[in-house]
Short mmCIF file of C-alpha atoms (C1' of nucleotides) in Angstrom, two decimals:
data_model
loop_
_atom_site.label_atom_id
_atom_site.label_comp_id
_atom_site.label_asym_id
_atom_site.label_seq_id
_atom_site.Cartn_x
_atom_site.Cartn_y
_atom_site.Cartn_z
CA UNK A 1 45.19 72.26 -39.77
CA UNK A 2 42.71 71.88 -36.99
CA UNK A 3 39.84 73.48 -35.19
CA UNK A 4 38.30 73.07 -31.79
CA UNK A 5 34.88 73.08 -33.42
CA UNK A 6 33.08 70.01 -34.58
CA UNK A 7 29.67 69.02 -35.86
CA UNK A 8 26.99 69.04 -33.23
CA UNK A 9 26.21 65.69 -31.65
CA UNK A 10 23.86 63.71 -33.85
CA UNK A 11 24.66 65.68 -37.01
CA UNK A 12 27.15 64.94 -39.75
CA UNK A 13 28.82 66.50 -42.74
CA UNK A 14 28.26 65.10 -46.20
CA UNK A 15 31.61 65.28 -47.97
CA UNK A 16 32.75 64.78 -51.56
CA UNK A 17 34.14 61.40 -50.51
CA UNK A 18 32.62 58.68 -48.37
CA UNK A 19 33.95 58.33 -44.86
CA UNK A 20 33.15 56.41 -41.73
CA UNK A 21 32.03 58.21 -38.61
CA UNK A 22 33.26 57.36 -35.12
CA UNK A 23 30.65 54.65 -34.80
CA UNK A 24 31.86 52.93 -37.93
CA UNK A 25 28.88 53.99 -40.00
CA UNK A 26 29.64 54.85 -43.60
CA UNK A 27 28.60 58.37 -44.47
CA UNK A 28 27.75 58.43 -48.16
CA UNK A 29 29.42 61.04 -50.35
CA UNK A 30 27.43 63.93 -51.80
CA UNK A 31 27.29 62.22 -55.20
CA UNK A 32 25.33 59.33 -53.69
CA UNK A 33 22.96 61.70 -51.96
CA UNK A 34 22.34 63.40 -55.30
CA UNK A 35 21.73 60.02 -56.87
CA UNK A 36 19.16 59.01 -54.27
CA UNK A 37 17.50 62.41 -54.45
CA UNK A 38 17.42 62.30 -58.25
CA UNK A 39 15.92 58.82 -58.14
CA UNK A 40 13.24 59.99 -55.73
CA UNK A 41 12.44 62.97 -57.94
CA UNK A 42 12.25 60.79 -61.03
CA UNK A 43 9.86 58.32 -59.40
CA UNK A 44 7.76 61.22 -58.14
CA UNK A 45 7.59 62.77 -61.58
CA UNK A 46 6.50 59.49 -63.14
CA UNK A 47 3.80 59.15 -60.49
CA UNK A 48 2.64 62.71 -61.08
CA UNK A 49 3.59 64.18 -57.72
CA UNK A 50 4.49 67.85 -57.35
CA UNK A 51 7.18 69.01 -54.99
CA UNK A 52 6.37 71.11 -51.96
CA UNK A 53 9.00 72.85 -49.84
CA UNK A 54 8.04 74.13 -46.44
CA UNK A 55 10.18 76.00 -43.89
CA UNK A 56 12.40 74.09 -41.53
CA UNK A 57 11.14 76.38 -38.79
CA UNK A 58 7.50 76.01 -37.77
CA UNK A 59 5.33 77.17 -34.88
CA UNK A 60 5.75 74.81 -31.95
CA UNK A 61 2.01 74.60 -31.58
CA UNK A 62 1.64 73.14 -35.08
CA UNK A 63 3.84 70.21 -34.12
CA UNK A 64 2.31 69.80 -30.69
CA UNK A 65 -1.19 69.67 -32.12
CA UNK A 66 -0.37 67.89 -35.36
CA UNK A 67 1.90 65.17 -34.09
CA UNK A 68 0.15 64.77 -30.76
CA UNK A 69 0.88 65.88 -27.22
CA UNK A 70 1.32 62.34 -25.97
CA UNK A 71 4.04 61.41 -28.46
CA UNK A 72 7.68 61.12 -27.53
CA UNK A 73 8.44 63.67 -30.20
CA UNK A 74 6.49 66.37 -28.45
CA UNK A 75 7.19 65.16 -24.94
CA UNK A 76 10.96 65.19 -25.14
CA UNK A 77 12.41 65.39 -28.61
CA UNK A 78 11.66 68.84 -29.94
CA UNK A 79 14.30 71.40 -30.74
CA UNK A 80 12.12 74.28 -29.64
CA UNK A 81 12.93 77.81 -28.62
CA UNK A 82 11.33 81.14 -28.01
CA UNK A 83 12.02 84.55 -29.51
CA UNK A 84 9.90 87.44 -28.48
CA UNK A 85 6.54 85.89 -27.81
CA UNK A 86 6.72 83.32 -30.60
CA UNK A 87 7.47 79.65 -30.01
CA UNK A 88 9.54 78.06 -32.75
CA UNK A 89 10.44 74.47 -33.44
CA UNK A 90 12.78 72.81 -35.90
CA UNK A 91 10.36 70.51 -37.70
CA UNK A 92 10.57 66.92 -36.45
CA UNK A 93 8.58 65.62 -39.44
CA UNK A 94 6.97 67.11 -42.50
CA UNK A 95 3.39 65.86 -42.65
CA UNK A 96 1.93 68.48 -40.33
CA UNK A 97 3.74 71.31 -42.16
CA UNK A 98 2.45 70.06 -45.52
CA UNK A 99 -1.12 69.93 -44.26
CA UNK A 100 -0.60 73.38 -42.76
CA UNK A 101 0.55 74.67 -46.15
CA UNK A 102 -2.34 72.92 -47.89
CA UNK A 103 -4.83 74.67 -45.62
CA UNK A 104 -3.02 78.01 -45.50
CA UNK A 105 -2.79 78.32 -49.28
CA UNK A 106 -6.13 76.65 -50.03
CA UNK A 107 -4.44 74.14 -52.27
CA UNK A 108 -7.73 72.32 -52.68
CA UNK A 109 -8.66 75.25 -54.94
CA UNK A 110 -6.10 74.04 -57.47
CA UNK A 111 -8.77 71.45 -58.10
CA UNK A 112 -8.82 67.71 -57.68
CA UNK A 113 -6.54 65.66 -55.47
CA UNK A 114 -3.25 67.19 -54.38
CA UNK A 115 -0.34 64.80 -54.77
CA UNK A 116 2.69 66.33 -53.09
CA UNK A 117 6.18 65.12 -52.29
CA UNK A 118 8.90 66.61 -50.13
CA UNK A 119 12.53 65.98 -49.35
CA UNK A 120 14.60 67.64 -46.67
CA UNK A 121 16.05 67.73 -43.17
CA UNK A 122 14.16 67.15 -39.93
CA UNK A 123 15.27 67.45 -36.32
CA UNK A 124 14.67 65.43 -33.21
CA UNK A 125 16.58 65.73 -29.94
CA UNK A 126 16.90 62.00 -29.43
CA UNK A 127 19.99 60.22 -28.26
CA UNK A 128 21.78 59.46 -31.51
CA UNK A 129 22.75 55.99 -32.60
CA UNK A 130 23.38 54.06 -35.76
CA UNK A 131 20.94 55.19 -38.44
CA UNK A 132 19.38 57.73 -36.13
CA UNK A 133 20.48 61.32 -36.06
CA UNK A 134 19.35 64.59 -34.56
CA UNK A 135 19.37 66.15 -37.97
CA UNK A 136 18.12 63.53 -40.37
CA UNK A 137 16.64 63.61 -43.83
CA UNK A 138 13.27 62.49 -44.94
CA UNK A 139 11.40 62.29 -48.18
CA UNK A 140 7.79 61.41 -48.48
CA UNK A 141 4.47 62.06 -50.10
CA UNK A 142 1.05 63.26 -49.07
CA UNK A 143 -2.08 62.60 -51.09
CA UNK A 144 -4.62 65.15 -49.93
CA UNK A 145 -8.31 65.07 -50.71
CA UNK A 146 -8.75 61.42 -51.68
CA UNK A 147 -10.50 58.96 -49.42
CA UNK A 148 -10.42 56.05 -51.85
CA UNK A 149 -8.44 52.93 -51.12
CA UNK A 150 -6.57 53.53 -54.33
CA UNK A 151 -4.90 56.53 -52.70
CA UNK A 152 -3.62 54.27 -49.90
CA UNK A 153 -2.41 51.70 -52.40
CA UNK A 154 -0.76 54.29 -54.61
CA UNK A 155 1.07 55.71 -51.61
CA UNK A 156 2.54 52.31 -50.90
CA UNK A 157 3.23 51.72 -54.59
CA UNK A 158 5.25 54.93 -54.83
CA UNK A 159 7.32 53.92 -51.83
CA UNK A 160 8.01 50.51 -53.32
CA UNK A 161 8.85 52.09 -56.68
CA UNK A 162 11.51 54.29 -55.08
CA UNK A 163 13.06 51.31 -53.35
CA UNK A 164 13.04 49.28 -56.52
CA UNK A 165 14.57 52.10 -58.53
CA UNK A 166 17.35 52.28 -55.97
CA UNK A 167 17.99 48.57 -56.21
CA UNK A 168 16.58 47.51 -52.87
CA UNK A 169 14.85 44.20 -52.49
CA UNK A 170 14.18 41.85 -49.59
CA UNK A 171 12.02 44.47 -47.97
CA UNK A 172 9.12 43.63 -45.73
CA UNK A 173 5.93 45.64 -45.89
CA UNK A 174 3.86 45.46 -42.73
CA UNK A 175 0.25 46.51 -42.94
CA UNK A 176 -2.56 47.21 -40.51
CA UNK A 177 -5.70 49.25 -40.03
CA UNK A 178 -6.51 51.39 -37.03
CA UNK A 179 -10.10 52.10 -38.02
CA UNK A 180 -11.78 55.33 -37.09
CA UNK A 181 -10.80 57.37 -34.04
CA UNK A 182 -14.19 56.70 -32.48
CA UNK A 183 -13.83 52.93 -32.67
CA UNK A 184 -10.23 53.18 -31.73
CA UNK A 185 -11.25 55.05 -28.59
CA UNK A 186 -13.58 52.22 -27.67
CA UNK A 187 -10.83 49.75 -28.23
CA UNK A 188 -8.38 51.74 -26.15
CA UNK A 189 -10.80 51.66 -23.26
CA UNK A 190 -11.28 47.93 -23.59
CA UNK A 191 -7.56 47.40 -23.75
CA UNK A 192 -7.03 49.59 -20.73
CA UNK A 193 -9.63 47.67 -18.75
CA UNK A 194 -8.02 44.42 -19.72
CA UNK A 195 -4.53 45.51 -18.79
CA UNK A 196 -5.29 47.42 -15.61
CA UNK A 197 -5.39 44.33 -13.38
CA UNK A 198 -1.89 43.46 -14.62
CA UNK A 199 -0.56 46.96 -14.10
CA UNK A 200 2.07 45.97 -11.56
CA UNK A 201 3.41 43.32 -13.93
CA UNK A 202 4.08 45.90 -16.59
CA UNK A 203 7.32 47.73 -17.25
CA UNK A 204 7.60 51.33 -16.17
CA UNK A 205 7.13 52.68 -19.65
CA UNK A 206 4.16 50.46 -20.36
CA UNK A 207 2.56 51.50 -17.10
CA UNK A 208 3.05 55.11 -18.06
CA UNK A 209 1.50 54.40 -21.43
CA UNK A 210 -1.43 52.77 -19.78
CA UNK A 211 -2.27 56.22 -18.50
CA UNK A 212 -1.32 58.26 -21.53
CA UNK A 213 -1.65 56.13 -24.63
CA UNK A 214 -2.46 52.45 -24.01
CA UNK A 215 -2.41 51.68 -27.73
CA UNK A 216 1.34 51.99 -27.79
CA UNK A 217 1.69 49.12 -25.36
CA UNK A 218 0.90 46.89 -28.32
CA UNK A 219 4.35 47.80 -29.60
CA UNK A 220 6.08 46.31 -26.59
CA UNK A 221 9.00 44.01 -27.08
CA UNK A 222 8.97 42.73 -23.51
CA UNK A 223 8.21 39.04 -23.81
CA UNK A 224 6.09 38.88 -20.70
CA UNK A 225 3.93 41.75 -21.92
CA UNK A 226 3.58 40.20 -25.34
CA UNK A 227 2.26 37.09 -23.64
CA UNK A 228 -0.28 39.18 -21.76
CA UNK A 229 -1.39 40.80 -24.98
CA UNK A 230 -2.14 37.46 -26.58
CA UNK A 231 -5.42 37.28 -24.74
CA UNK A 232 -6.12 40.98 -24.87
CA UNK A 233 -8.96 42.44 -26.92
CA UNK A 234 -8.07 42.70 -30.60
CA UNK A 235 -8.11 46.01 -32.38
CA UNK A 236 -9.52 44.42 -35.51
CA UNK A 237 -12.63 43.31 -33.60
CA UNK A 238 -13.48 46.93 -32.88
CA UNK A 239 -12.92 48.28 -36.38
CA UNK A 240 -16.21 49.06 -38.04
CA UNK A 241 -17.53 47.57 -41.26
CA UNK A 242 -16.72 50.56 -43.44
CA UNK A 243 -13.10 50.58 -42.34
CA UNK A 244 -12.81 46.87 -42.91
CA UNK A 245 -14.12 47.25 -46.44
CA UNK A 246 -11.60 50.01 -47.05
CA UNK A 247 -8.82 47.87 -45.63
CA UNK A 248 -9.80 44.90 -47.78
CA UNK A 249 -9.81 47.11 -50.82
CA UNK A 250 -6.31 48.33 -50.06
CA UNK A 251 -5.09 44.78 -49.68
CA UNK A 252 -6.78 43.77 -52.93
CA UNK A 253 -5.15 46.63 -54.81
CA UNK A 254 -1.73 45.76 -53.42
CA UNK A 255 -2.17 42.17 -54.51
CA UNK A 256 -3.18 43.48 -57.94
CA UNK A 257 0.09 45.38 -58.09
CA UNK A 258 2.07 42.32 -57.00
CA UNK A 259 3.13 44.11 -53.84
CA UNK A 260 3.66 41.62 -51.08
CA UNK A 261 2.72 42.54 -47.56
CA UNK A 262 2.36 41.01 -44.17
CA UNK A 263 -0.51 41.89 -41.89
CA UNK A 264 0.67 43.29 -38.58
CA UNK A 265 -2.30 43.57 -36.25
CA UNK A 266 -0.21 45.26 -33.57
CA UNK A 267 1.36 47.87 -35.82
CA UNK A 268 0.07 51.11 -34.34
CA UNK A 269 2.85 53.59 -35.12
CA UNK A 270 3.96 56.36 -32.86
CA UNK A 271 2.17 59.42 -34.13
CA UNK A 272 -1.31 60.27 -32.98
CA UNK A 273 -2.64 61.40 -36.31
CA UNK A 274 -2.88 58.04 -38.02
CA UNK A 275 -6.30 56.53 -38.79
CA UNK A 276 -7.37 53.59 -40.91
CA UNK A 277 -4.51 52.15 -42.96
CA UNK A 278 -1.03 52.18 -41.44
CA UNK A 279 2.10 50.56 -42.76
CA UNK A 280 5.79 50.26 -42.23
CA UNK A 281 8.58 49.21 -44.56
CA UNK A 282 11.31 47.17 -42.96
CA UNK A 283 14.70 46.13 -44.17
CA UNK A 284 15.48 42.99 -42.19
CA UNK A 285 19.02 42.76 -40.97
CA UNK A 286 19.52 46.40 -40.24
CA UNK A 287 19.24 45.80 -36.52
CA UNK A 288 17.73 48.44 -34.32
CA UNK A 289 16.93 50.81 -37.16
CA UNK A 290 15.21 48.45 -39.55
CA UNK A 291 12.25 50.74 -40.30
CA UNK A 292 13.02 52.49 -43.58
CA UNK A 293 9.71 54.19 -43.93
CA UNK A 294 6.32 54.42 -42.35
CA UNK A 295 3.01 55.94 -43.17
CA UNK A 296 -0.69 55.64 -43.39
CA UNK A 297 -3.93 57.50 -43.52
CA UNK A 298 -4.61 60.56 -41.38
CA UNK A 299 -8.08 61.75 -42.24
CA UNK A 300 -8.52 63.87 -39.11
CA UNK A 301 -5.29 65.82 -39.11
CA UNK A 302 -6.62 68.77 -41.10
CA UNK A 303 -9.36 69.30 -38.55
CA UNK A 304 -6.91 69.04 -35.69
CA UNK A 305 -5.04 71.88 -37.39
CA UNK A 306 -8.18 73.98 -37.54
CA UNK A 307 -9.80 73.10 -40.83
CA UNK A 308 -13.57 73.50 -40.77
CA UNK A 309 -13.95 70.47 -42.98
CA UNK A 310 -12.16 67.14 -43.04
CA UNK A 311 -9.45 66.46 -45.60
CA UNK A 312 -8.94 62.76 -46.28
CA UNK A 313 -5.22 62.18 -46.57
CA UNK A 314 -2.63 59.45 -46.81
CA UNK A 315 1.14 59.48 -47.10
CA UNK A 316 4.49 58.05 -46.11
CA UNK A 317 7.79 59.31 -44.81
CA UNK A 318 11.09 57.58 -45.49
CA UNK A 319 14.42 58.10 -43.75
CA UNK A 320 17.32 58.76 -46.07
CA UNK A 321 19.98 57.68 -43.57
CA UNK A 322 18.22 54.36 -43.11
CA UNK A 323 17.97 54.02 -46.86
CA UNK A 324 21.72 54.38 -47.11
CA UNK A 325 22.18 51.68 -44.47
CA UNK A 326 20.00 49.40 -46.58
CA UNK A 327 21.83 50.35 -49.78
CA UNK A 328 25.15 49.55 -48.11
CA UNK A 329 23.83 46.23 -46.83
CA UNK A 330 22.49 45.36 -50.29
CA UNK A 331 25.66 46.64 -51.93
CA UNK A 332 23.42 48.49 -54.36
CA UNK A 333 25.00 50.21 -57.32
CA UNK A 334 25.68 53.88 -56.89
CA UNK A 335 27.54 56.43 -59.01
CA UNK A 336 31.04 57.55 -58.15
CA UNK A 337 31.99 61.21 -57.91
CA UNK A 338 31.89 63.23 -61.12
CA UNK A 339 35.20 63.33 -62.95
CA UNK A 340 36.52 66.04 -65.27
CA UNK A 341 36.40 65.44 -69.01
CA UNK A 342 39.81 66.98 -69.36
CA UNK A 343 42.55 68.35 -67.15
CA UNK A 344 44.53 71.16 -68.73
CA UNK A 345 48.09 71.47 -67.49
CA UNK A 346 49.98 74.72 -68.01
CA UNK A 347 53.71 75.25 -68.25
CA UNK A 348 54.79 78.83 -67.72
CA UNK A 349 53.02 82.12 -67.08
CA UNK A 350 51.79 82.67 -70.63
CA UNK A 351 50.41 79.16 -70.75
CA UNK A 352 48.68 79.61 -67.41
CA UNK A 353 46.85 82.61 -68.75
CA UNK A 354 45.85 80.79 -71.92
CA UNK A 355 44.67 77.78 -69.95
CA UNK A 356 42.64 79.89 -67.59
CA UNK A 357 40.83 81.63 -70.42
CA UNK A 358 40.42 78.57 -72.60
CA UNK A 359 39.07 76.53 -69.70
CA UNK A 360 36.21 78.98 -69.38
CA UNK A 361 35.51 78.75 -73.10
CA UNK A 362 35.43 74.97 -73.03
CA UNK A 363 33.22 75.04 -69.96
CA UNK A 364 30.82 77.32 -71.79
CA UNK A 365 30.66 74.60 -74.44
CA UNK A 366 29.50 72.20 -71.75
CA UNK A 367 32.75 70.39 -71.00
CA UNK A 368 33.84 69.52 -67.47
CA UNK A 369 37.27 71.10 -67.29
CA UNK A 370 39.86 71.06 -64.49
CA UNK A 371 43.13 72.94 -64.19
CA UNK A 372 45.74 73.88 -61.64
CA UNK A 373 45.34 76.79 -59.24
CA UNK A 374 48.58 76.40 -57.31
CA UNK A 375 51.27 77.14 -59.88
CA UNK A 376 52.51 73.60 -59.60
CA UNK A 377 55.00 71.71 -61.74
CA UNK A 378 53.87 69.89 -64.86
CA UNK A 379 54.57 66.62 -63.11
CA UNK A 380 52.37 67.63 -60.21
CA UNK A 381 49.64 68.74 -62.58
CA UNK A 382 49.71 65.42 -64.40
CA UNK A 383 49.54 63.66 -61.11
CA UNK A 384 46.50 65.73 -60.24
CA UNK A 385 44.89 64.86 -63.60
CA UNK A 386 45.40 61.22 -62.78
CA UNK A 387 44.02 61.55 -59.27
CA UNK A 388 40.92 63.27 -60.57
CA UNK A 389 40.49 60.44 -63.08
CA UNK A 390 40.27 62.76 -66.06
CA UNK A 391 40.21 60.60 -69.20
CA UNK A 392 42.19 63.26 -71.07
CA UNK A 393 44.94 65.66 -70.11
CA UNK A 394 45.95 68.62 -72.19
CA UNK A 395 49.42 70.08 -71.97
CA UNK A 396 50.03 73.70 -72.86
CA UNK A 397 53.57 75.10 -72.89
CA UNK A 398 55.64 77.44 -75.03
CA UNK A 399 55.74 74.95 -77.91
CA UNK A 400 51.99 74.57 -77.99
CA UNK A 401 51.36 78.30 -77.82
CA UNK A 402 53.73 78.84 -80.73
CA UNK A 403 52.22 76.02 -82.81
CA UNK A 404 48.69 76.98 -81.74
CA UNK A 405 48.03 73.33 -81.13
CA UNK A 406 47.50 71.55 -77.82
CA UNK A 407 49.11 68.32 -76.77
CA UNK A 408 46.22 66.09 -75.83
CA UNK A 409 46.99 62.92 -73.93
CA UNK A 410 44.66 60.03 -73.44
CA UNK A 411 45.46 59.00 -69.90
CA UNK A 412 44.53 55.37 -70.17
CA UNK A 413 46.72 54.56 -73.17
CA UNK A 414 49.26 57.32 -72.68
CA UNK A 415 48.96 58.23 -76.37
CA UNK A 416 49.31 61.87 -77.32
CA UNK A 417 48.38 63.93 -80.31
CA UNK A 418 48.52 67.52 -81.42
CA UNK A 419 45.18 69.25 -81.79
CA UNK A 420 44.89 72.75 -83.30
CA UNK A 421 43.43 75.22 -80.82
CA UNK A 422 40.39 75.97 -82.98
CA UNK A 423 39.46 72.29 -83.16
CA UNK A 424 39.65 71.56 -79.45
CA UNK A 425 35.96 71.55 -78.59
CA UNK A 426 34.76 69.27 -81.40
CA UNK A 427 37.81 67.04 -80.92
CA UNK A 428 37.17 66.56 -77.22
CA UNK A 429 33.45 66.14 -77.70
CA UNK A 430 34.02 63.47 -80.31
CA UNK A 431 36.57 61.59 -78.22
CA UNK A 432 34.44 61.76 -75.08
CA UNK A 433 31.44 60.50 -76.97
CA UNK A 434 33.51 57.54 -78.02
CA UNK A 435 34.02 56.35 -74.48
CA UNK A 436 30.91 57.77 -72.92
CA UNK A 437 30.18 54.32 -71.59
CA UNK A 438 33.37 54.35 -69.59
CA UNK A 439 32.97 57.68 -67.86
CA UNK A 440 31.23 58.07 -64.52
CA UNK A 441 27.99 60.00 -64.80
CA UNK A 442 28.11 63.47 -63.37
"C1'" G B 1 16.30 58.89 -18.83
"C1'" U B 2 19.09 53.69 -18.30
"C1'" G B 3 23.17 50.42 -19.52
"C1'" G B 4 27.83 49.09 -22.31
"C1'" G B 5 32.14 50.57 -25.51
"C1'" U B 6 36.02 53.76 -27.43
"C1'" G B 7 39.52 58.13 -27.34
"C1'" U B 8 47.62 57.70 -30.15
"C1'" A B 9 49.29 61.41 -37.34
"C1'" G B 10 44.24 63.28 -42.39
"C1'" C B 11 42.55 57.63 -42.35
"C1'" U B 12 43.25 52.41 -40.37
"C1'" C B 13 45.88 50.92 -36.35
"C1'" A B 14 50.78 49.14 -33.42
"C1'" G B 15 53.09 50.73 -28.91
"C1'" U B 16 56.13 44.76 -24.31
"C1'" U B 17 56.34 43.97 -16.93
"C1'" G B 18 55.78 52.18 -16.63
"C1'" G B 19 62.08 53.51 -19.09
"C1'" U B 20 65.62 57.86 -23.61
"C1'" U B 21 63.79 61.70 -29.33
"C1'" A B 22 56.03 57.93 -29.76
"C1'" G B 23 55.90 54.14 -34.64
"C1'" A B 24 53.82 51.43 -39.25
"C1'" G B 25 50.70 51.15 -43.59
"C1'" C B 26 47.72 54.21 -46.58
"C1'" G B 27 47.09 59.35 -47.88
"C1'" C B 28 49.50 64.29 -48.56
"C1'" C B 29 54.04 67.28 -50.34
"C1'" A B 30 58.78 67.19 -52.88
"C1'" G B 31 62.77 64.86 -55.51
"C1'" G B 32 64.64 60.78 -58.75
"C1'" U B 33 62.83 63.15 -65.16
"C1'" U B 34 65.58 70.50 -68.41
"C1'" G B 35 57.98 69.53 -70.58
"C1'" U B 36 54.35 64.20 -68.75
"C1'" G B 37 50.28 60.80 -64.42
"C1'" G B 38 49.69 55.45 -62.92
"C1'" U B 39 54.39 51.20 -60.98
"C1'" C B 40 59.04 51.79 -58.35
"C1'" C B 41 62.86 54.30 -55.21
"C1'" U B 42 64.35 58.39 -51.81
"C1'" G B 43 63.23 62.27 -48.65
"C1'" G B 44 59.74 65.56 -46.02
"C1'" A B 45 55.61 67.69 -43.46
"C1'" G B 46 52.10 66.26 -40.04
"C1'" G B 47 50.97 64.12 -32.80
"C1'" C B 48 48.93 69.03 -26.04
"C1'" C B 49 48.99 60.10 -26.97
"C1'" G B 50 40.72 63.42 -25.46
"C1'" U B 51 41.18 67.06 -20.84
"C1'" G B 52 42.53 67.82 -15.76
"C1'" G B 53 44.48 65.88 -11.43
"C1'" G B 54 47.15 61.90 -8.71
"C1'" U B 55 51.09 57.91 -7.89
"C1'" U B 56 56.40 57.66 -9.43
"C1'" C B 57 63.17 59.32 -10.24
"C1'" A B 58 60.19 58.45 -14.78
"C1'" A B 59 53.25 57.90 -17.40
"C1'" A B 60 50.59 57.01 -24.18
"C1'" U B 61 51.11 52.92 -20.43
"C1'" C B 62 48.89 52.64 -13.43
"C1'" C B 63 44.68 55.31 -10.39
"C1'" C B 64 40.62 59.05 -10.10
"C1'" A B 65 37.50 62.64 -12.17
"C1'" C B 66 35.66 65.05 -16.28
"C1'" C B 67 34.74 65.67 -21.49
"C1'" A B 68 33.77 63.95 -26.29
"C1'" C B 69 32.20 60.33 -29.46
"C1'" U B 70 29.64 55.86 -30.07
"C1'" C B 71 26.40 51.27 -29.63
"C1'" A B 72 22.07 49.47 -27.37
"C1'" C B 73 17.37 50.00 -24.43
"C1'" C B 74 13.08 53.38 -24.93
"C1'" C B 75 10.98 55.47 -29.22
"C1'" C B 76 11.12 56.46 -34.13
"C1'" A B 77 12.39 57.59 -40.32
#
RNA sequence: GUGGGUGUAGCUCAGUUGGUUAGAGCGCCAGGUUGUGGUCCUGGAGGCCGUGGGUUCAAAUCCCACCACUCACCCCA
């Protein structure tokens, strides 16, 4: 069997079994994705967040305005297209769509603070590499309508809770404040003035940023530029008193929660909408893609999207693919694929019919039942039962039909016993309960 | 956009200085058991050797181009 088609560059299939892609990266099986998603949902429920689902398709203008014209995302990474006179984009992130939905549906009218979480695919037309895909999956939260430092701290606490629930440790939380846009603007000017004399010492990209978005130069990894920045004006010196108080409060609350962090004065993050608190969660040792999640406050985004009043907001976004890299590195425990409770093997046409009907009945009772669909030999069916790791196999042939009792075999021990047809469900339920600890969770 | 790497069976990989019909392990299918899985034994299916061109009596092997995938830089989750 073959096909000339294949997944589009930078995308991947999630299969029932784990496999390694051509770059040697392990692609987790669907059961592990379910496990991570279920863990996220459970943490969200405990933290009182409600799920929001927005379309994958959004107006291009929403992204351009929300994420920022100067960002790489908008400059060169959007999957955008036109139909009729509408410009569409496959969402590259989910914060702007959530704020759009919040404004569109007047969610503030639900009353109080809106605590929302999301989980789903995003798209960016970047060059793919390990832990970075063109279709990738994010989950995250947005707390809308709360300007208190506790909202910032809770955002970070939720992120840490998810990681802990998944069994991740050795993570590094990096924290910074950007202050208000006004003060940031002043700082940007000062930074620009400082750097301009050195313009011809800068790398091409940094020189371009000097024009477009000087703040991002702080992110540079070029050693020479880092040296230059040592004597540059400091962002923190421009942040106003109110922002500093807010920042201190956030740090105090994190300490209260025993959440360790490291201050990162140069952490500016790539998206234009961040203000005040910003943070990033790193998993050291993951190489180029060590950032598992990032977030911060974005008090001005609602207005950028047309709101006539500001909506204080804070949130994070985490990358699922990166999370899996970290889980692999940490060798964290994850469930195997679901296995049938019982495999029912049929011998002969009459038996096949009985098995087919009885399987449905047992399934209606809640049992996970497997049977053959290929008309294969008993031997082959038993082999299949073994492969699927069913703890019990049931054999139905002429003898069983006549006796109205099934041959039930415990695979591990190989022991068999006869069980009357009308006692099958309670029998299986009782036996399965007995070794519930041994079975893989579904 | 810039650099590097890799393309042989479903998977992991051998394949000598170019030389007959391209191999192994695992997996898959069947048989050894007329009604029984795992271990074992036997057999089988499955390859445009990434694509196209060139050199040669002869190319998986040498040369060129292209394509695909991938890692890294940039940036980001």
